[in-house]
Amino acid sequence: MPERAAQLLRLSAAFQVARESDVRELAALARPRTLPRGALVFRQGEPASSLYVVETGLLRVSRLNASGRELTLMLGGPRQLVAGVSAFVQDATYSASCTALEDSQVLVLDAAAVRQLTCRSPALAEAVLTYFARRHADLLTRMEDLLFSDLNARLAAHLLDQTPCSDGYALPTNSELAALLGTVPELVSRKLGEFYRQRHITLHRRSVRILDEAALQRLAGR
């Protein structure tokens, strides 16, 4: 298991430029966890005691606003780090909740142990800081998209990012997709139908395939 964990950590953006000795020490701390679809990984406000690296499956990190509306902050797929920022702050709580959108396999790392190792290793600290700087920039871009782009652009960009032209994409439920795009399920359903009728995409059950990439690129403003 340690070698399997080390291989996953080497592929993770957060640790891929870390020293081999640091990766192996992190791998020794890791324990595997299997998550069924719908499982709650952690809840907003709980102590941030662990961080997670996704091996297989898909995790959603989301939070509720004052009116109870859910906003998806990120989708964590294979090799991605989840709950990293909160776990690197001593005595912090999770700033969002996390659930498994699919049956998933993750590595769980004790937050306190990872913090101690990071403090001892300047190379690991540099790797982690670089990763979080990129994540911060990605989050700012996402917030700008939610504030300033319309739903056509957000949905088109999402489909382009998730769906290579040669492959299909298993859509999450309309509720999950709405939370990701900052809207309501009814509008997601309507827009998917419009894209289908305009022959931008094909839809079979919950699988989507891009037919007209150029049209989606224009809608996304790319």
Tab-separated table of C-alpha atoms in Angstrom:
chain	number	residue	atom	x	y	z
A	1	MET	CA	0.000	0.000	0.000
A	2	PRO	CA	2.775	2.594	0.757
A	3	GLU	CA	4.152	2.261	-2.794
A	4	ARG	CA	0.673	2.642	-4.297
A	5	ALA	CA	0.069	5.698	-2.110
A	6	ALA	CA	3.452	7.168	-3.080
A	7	GLN	CA	2.659	6.750	-6.776
A	8	LEU	CA	-0.643	8.609	-6.360
A	9	LEU	CA	1.018	11.411	-4.387
A	10	ARG	CA	3.699	11.807	-7.068
A	11	LEU	CA	0.934	12.376	-9.618
A	12	SER	CA	-0.951	14.857	-7.439
A	13	ALA	CA	-0.425	18.508	-8.381
A	14	ALA	CA	0.156	19.358	-4.728
A	15	PHE	CA	3.120	17.019	-4.255
A	16	GLN	CA	4.491	16.182	-7.705
A	17	VAL	CA	7.519	18.490	-7.336
A	18	ALA	CA	8.224	17.436	-3.752
A	19	ARG	CA	11.354	15.468	-2.879
A	20	GLU	CA	11.085	11.695	-3.127
A	21	SER	CA	11.872	11.318	0.577
A	22	ASP	CA	8.999	13.657	1.462
A	23	VAL	CA	6.606	11.781	-0.828
A	24	ARG	CA	7.499	8.476	0.806
A	25	GLU	CA	7.044	9.918	4.285
A	26	LEU	CA	3.627	11.250	3.268
A	27	ALA	CA	2.723	7.866	1.788
A	28	ALA	CA	3.570	6.196	5.092
A	29	LEU	CA	0.981	8.459	6.760
A	30	ALA	CA	-1.771	7.686	4.249
A	31	ARG	CA	-4.637	5.302	4.796
A	32	PRO	CA	-7.108	4.240	2.103
A	33	ARG	CA	-10.821	4.893	2.410
A	34	THR	CA	-13.672	3.722	0.203
A	35	LEU	CA	-16.601	6.126	-0.218
A	36	PRO	CA	-19.952	5.041	-1.665
A	37	ARG	CA	-21.830	7.501	-3.855
A	38	GLY	CA	-23.555	10.099	-1.669
A	39	ALA	CA	-21.249	9.615	1.328
A	40	LEU	CA	-20.488	12.694	3.415
A	41	VAL	CA	-16.704	13.061	3.615
A	42	PHE	CA	-16.696	16.072	5.958
A	43	ARG	CA	-19.126	18.757	6.995
A	44	GLN	CA	-18.733	22.530	6.966
A	45	GLY	CA	-17.738	23.703	10.468
A	46	GLU	CA	-16.178	20.422	11.610
A	47	PRO	CA	-12.512	20.381	12.750
A	48	ALA	CA	-10.243	20.106	9.720
A	49	SER	CA	-8.454	16.967	10.890
A	50	SER	CA	-7.709	15.320	7.529
A	51	LEU	CA	-6.968	16.058	3.910
A	52	TYR	CA	-7.801	13.769	1.012
A	53	VAL	CA	-6.210	12.791	-2.275
A	54	VAL	CA	-8.640	11.247	-4.746
A	55	GLU	CA	-7.549	7.986	-6.342
A	56	THR	CA	-10.755	7.156	-8.227
A	57	GLY	CA	-14.211	8.696	-8.373
A	58	LEU	CA	-15.389	12.274	-7.889
A	59	LEU	CA	-15.868	14.446	-4.796
A	60	ARG	CA	-17.835	17.682	-4.598
A	61	VAL	CA	-16.862	20.503	-2.232
A	62	SER	CA	-19.748	22.903	-1.601
A	63	ARG	CA	-21.055	25.371	0.932
A	64	LEU	CA	-24.388	26.909	1.830
A	65	ASN	CA	-25.034	30.639	1.803
A	66	ALA	CA	-27.215	32.465	4.330
A	67	SER	CA	-30.383	31.697	2.364
A	68	GLY	CA	-29.605	27.972	2.239
A	69	ARG	CA	-28.566	27.864	-1.415
A	70	GLU	CA	-25.733	25.476	-2.185
A	71	LEU	CA	-22.741	26.563	-4.253
A	72	THR	CA	-20.225	24.043	-5.568
A	73	LEU	CA	-16.675	25.318	-5.073
A	74	MET	CA	-14.834	22.476	-6.763
A	75	LEU	CA	-15.089	18.960	-8.115
A	76	GLY	CA	-12.189	16.784	-7.013
A	77	GLY	CA	-11.314	13.980	-9.412
A	78	PRO	CA	-8.374	11.551	-9.564
A	79	ARG	CA	-5.035	12.898	-8.257
A	80	GLN	CA	-6.642	16.036	-6.815
A	81	LEU	CA	-6.211	17.258	-3.251
A	82	VAL	CA	-9.399	18.025	-1.310
A	83	ALA	CA	-9.676	20.092	1.902
A	84	GLY	CA	-6.050	21.090	1.652
A	85	VAL	CA	-6.182	24.733	2.728
A	86	SER	CA	-8.263	24.168	5.870
A	87	ALA	CA	-6.163	21.195	6.924
A	88	PHE	CA	-2.937	23.231	6.766
A	89	VAL	CA	-4.188	25.731	9.364
A	90	GLN	CA	-3.890	24.603	12.973
A	91	ASP	CA	-7.235	24.331	14.829
A	92	ALA	CA	-9.125	25.313	11.653
A	93	THR	CA	-12.547	24.044	10.680
A	94	TYR	CA	-13.659	22.965	7.230
A	95	SER	CA	-14.985	26.002	5.353
A	96	ALA	CA	-17.210	23.819	3.150
A	97	SER	CA	-18.737	20.348	3.025
A	98	CYS	CA	-17.662	17.453	0.829
A	99	THR	CA	-19.680	14.565	-0.588
A	100	ALA	CA	-18.904	11.740	-2.999
A	101	LEU	CA	-20.683	12.151	-6.331
A	102	GLU	CA	-19.534	8.673	-7.381
A	103	ASP	CA	-18.208	5.572	-5.666
A	104	SER	CA	-14.729	6.790	-4.811
A	105	GLN	CA	-11.417	5.656	-3.407
A	106	VAL	CA	-9.306	8.227	-1.549
A	107	LEU	CA	-6.150	8.496	0.495
A	108	VAL	CA	-6.678	10.108	3.897
A	109	LEU	CA	-3.791	12.039	5.445
A	110	ASP	CA	-3.740	13.262	9.027
A	111	ALA	CA	-3.623	17.053	8.855
A	112	ALA	CA	-1.407	17.573	11.918
A	113	ALA	CA	1.182	15.081	10.675
A	114	VAL	CA	1.248	16.670	7.219
A	115	ARG	CA	1.694	20.140	8.754
A	116	GLN	CA	4.625	18.901	10.844
A	117	LEU	CA	6.319	17.327	7.843
A	118	THR	CA	5.758	20.460	5.739
A	119	CYS	CA	7.308	22.663	8.423
A	120	ARG	CA	10.398	20.413	8.508
A	121	SER	CA	10.890	20.310	4.745
A	122	PRO	CA	11.439	23.589	2.838
A	123	ALA	CA	11.081	21.741	-0.482
A	124	LEU	CA	7.698	20.320	0.486
A	125	ALA	CA	6.580	23.708	1.811
A	126	GLU	CA	7.490	25.325	-1.512
A	127	ALA	CA	5.577	22.649	-3.453
A	128	VAL	CA	2.478	23.088	-1.295
A	129	LEU	CA	2.580	26.899	-1.460
A	130	THR	CA	2.888	26.807	-5.241
A	131	TYR	CA	-0.088	24.462	-5.471
A	132	PHE	CA	-2.278	26.631	-3.239
A	133	ALA	CA	-1.372	29.753	-5.201
A	134	ARG	CA	-2.652	28.032	-8.365
A	135	ARG	CA	-5.801	26.854	-6.580
A	136	HIS	CA	-6.458	30.399	-5.349
A	137	ALA	CA	-6.183	31.746	-8.892
A	138	ASP	CA	-8.550	29.013	-10.156
A	139	LEU	CA	-11.094	29.876	-7.470
A	140	LEU	CA	-10.967	33.583	-8.340
A	141	THR	CA	-11.569	32.710	-11.989
A	142	ARG	CA	-14.527	30.560	-11.004
A	143	MET	CA	-16.015	33.348	-8.898
A	144	GLU	CA	-15.649	35.779	-11.808
A	145	ASP	CA	-17.405	33.309	-14.098
A	146	LEU	CA	-20.323	32.963	-11.683
A	147	LEU	CA	-20.644	36.706	-11.257
A	148	PHE	CA	-20.113	37.968	-14.789
A	149	SER	CA	-20.925	35.230	-17.324
A	150	ASP	CA	-24.364	33.964	-18.314
A	151	LEU	CA	-25.552	30.380	-17.949
A	152	ASN	CA	-24.950	29.560	-21.620
A	153	ALA	CA	-21.277	30.443	-21.192
A	154	ARG	CA	-20.906	28.591	-17.882
A	155	LEU	CA	-22.558	25.413	-19.162
A	156	ALA	CA	-20.609	25.486	-22.438
A	157	ALA	CA	-17.318	25.952	-20.563
A	158	HIS	CA	-18.168	23.121	-18.174
A	159	LEU	CA	-18.945	20.720	-21.010
A	160	LEU	CA	-15.757	21.661	-22.848
A	161	ASP	CA	-13.668	21.134	-19.721
A	162	GLN	CA	-15.269	17.802	-18.832
A	163	THR	CA	-15.922	16.235	-22.232
A	164	PRO	CA	-13.098	15.420	-24.658
A	165	CYS	CA	-14.629	15.388	-28.136
A	166	SER	CA	-13.901	11.702	-28.592
A	167	ASP	CA	-15.431	10.648	-25.291
A	168	GLY	CA	-18.739	10.875	-23.509
A	169	TYR	CA	-19.300	12.586	-20.177
A	170	ALA	CA	-21.582	11.123	-17.524
A	171	LEU	CA	-23.512	14.176	-16.349
A	172	PRO	CA	-24.189	14.596	-12.654
A	173	THR	CA	-27.810	15.140	-11.691
A	174	ASN	CA	-29.393	18.453	-12.664
A	175	SER	CA	-29.330	19.463	-8.990
A	176	GLU	CA	-25.594	18.743	-8.724
A	177	LEU	CA	-24.870	20.499	-12.017
A	178	ALA	CA	-26.970	23.498	-10.948
A	179	ALA	CA	-24.993	23.782	-7.712
A	180	LEU	CA	-21.772	23.706	-9.712
A	181	LEU	CA	-22.948	26.390	-12.163
A	182	GLY	CA	-24.614	28.642	-9.605
A	183	THR	CA	-28.192	28.274	-10.859
A	184	VAL	CA	-31.302	26.108	-10.381
A	185	PRO	CA	-32.021	22.600	-11.795
A	186	GLU	CA	-34.875	23.776	-14.027
A	187	LEU	CA	-32.596	26.150	-15.941
A	188	VAL	CA	-29.910	23.484	-16.316
A	189	SER	CA	-32.474	21.105	-17.832
A	190	ARG	CA	-33.710	23.816	-20.190
A	191	LYS	CA	-30.214	24.766	-21.351
A	192	LEU	CA	-29.180	21.161	-21.934
A	193	GLY	CA	-32.311	20.751	-24.042
A	194	GLU	CA	-31.443	23.853	-26.054
A	195	PHE	CA	-27.894	22.635	-26.670
A	196	TYR	CA	-29.316	19.291	-27.800
A	197	ARG	CA	-31.866	20.840	-30.177
A	198	GLN	CA	-29.194	23.126	-31.626
A	199	ARG	CA	-27.047	20.006	-32.204
A	200	HIS	CA	-24.199	21.279	-30.082
A	201	ILE	CA	-24.308	17.998	-28.102
A	202	THR	CA	-25.911	14.573	-28.066
A	203	LEU	CA	-27.667	13.290	-24.962
A	204	HIS	CA	-28.358	9.650	-24.167
A	205	ARG	CA	-29.769	9.162	-20.700
A	206	ARG	CA	-27.175	11.062	-18.632
A	207	SER	CA	-24.298	10.754	-21.094
A	208	VAL	CA	-23.354	13.782	-23.205
A	209	ARG	CA	-21.051	13.990	-26.214
A	210	ILE	CA	-19.957	17.178	-27.972
A	211	LEU	CA	-20.979	17.496	-31.630
A	212	ASP	CA	-20.083	21.128	-32.320
A	213	GLU	CA	-17.041	22.146	-30.316
A	214	ALA	CA	-16.701	25.463	-32.165
A	215	ALA	CA	-20.229	26.512	-31.169
A	216	LEU	CA	-19.534	25.739	-27.516
A	217	GLN	CA	-16.221	27.591	-27.704
A	218	ARG	CA	-18.056	30.687	-28.982
A	219	LEU	CA	-20.680	30.436	-26.242
A	220	ALA	CA	-17.947	30.068	-23.616
A	221	GLY	CA	-16.160	33.134	-24.980
A	222	ARG	CA	-12.958	31.264	-25.720
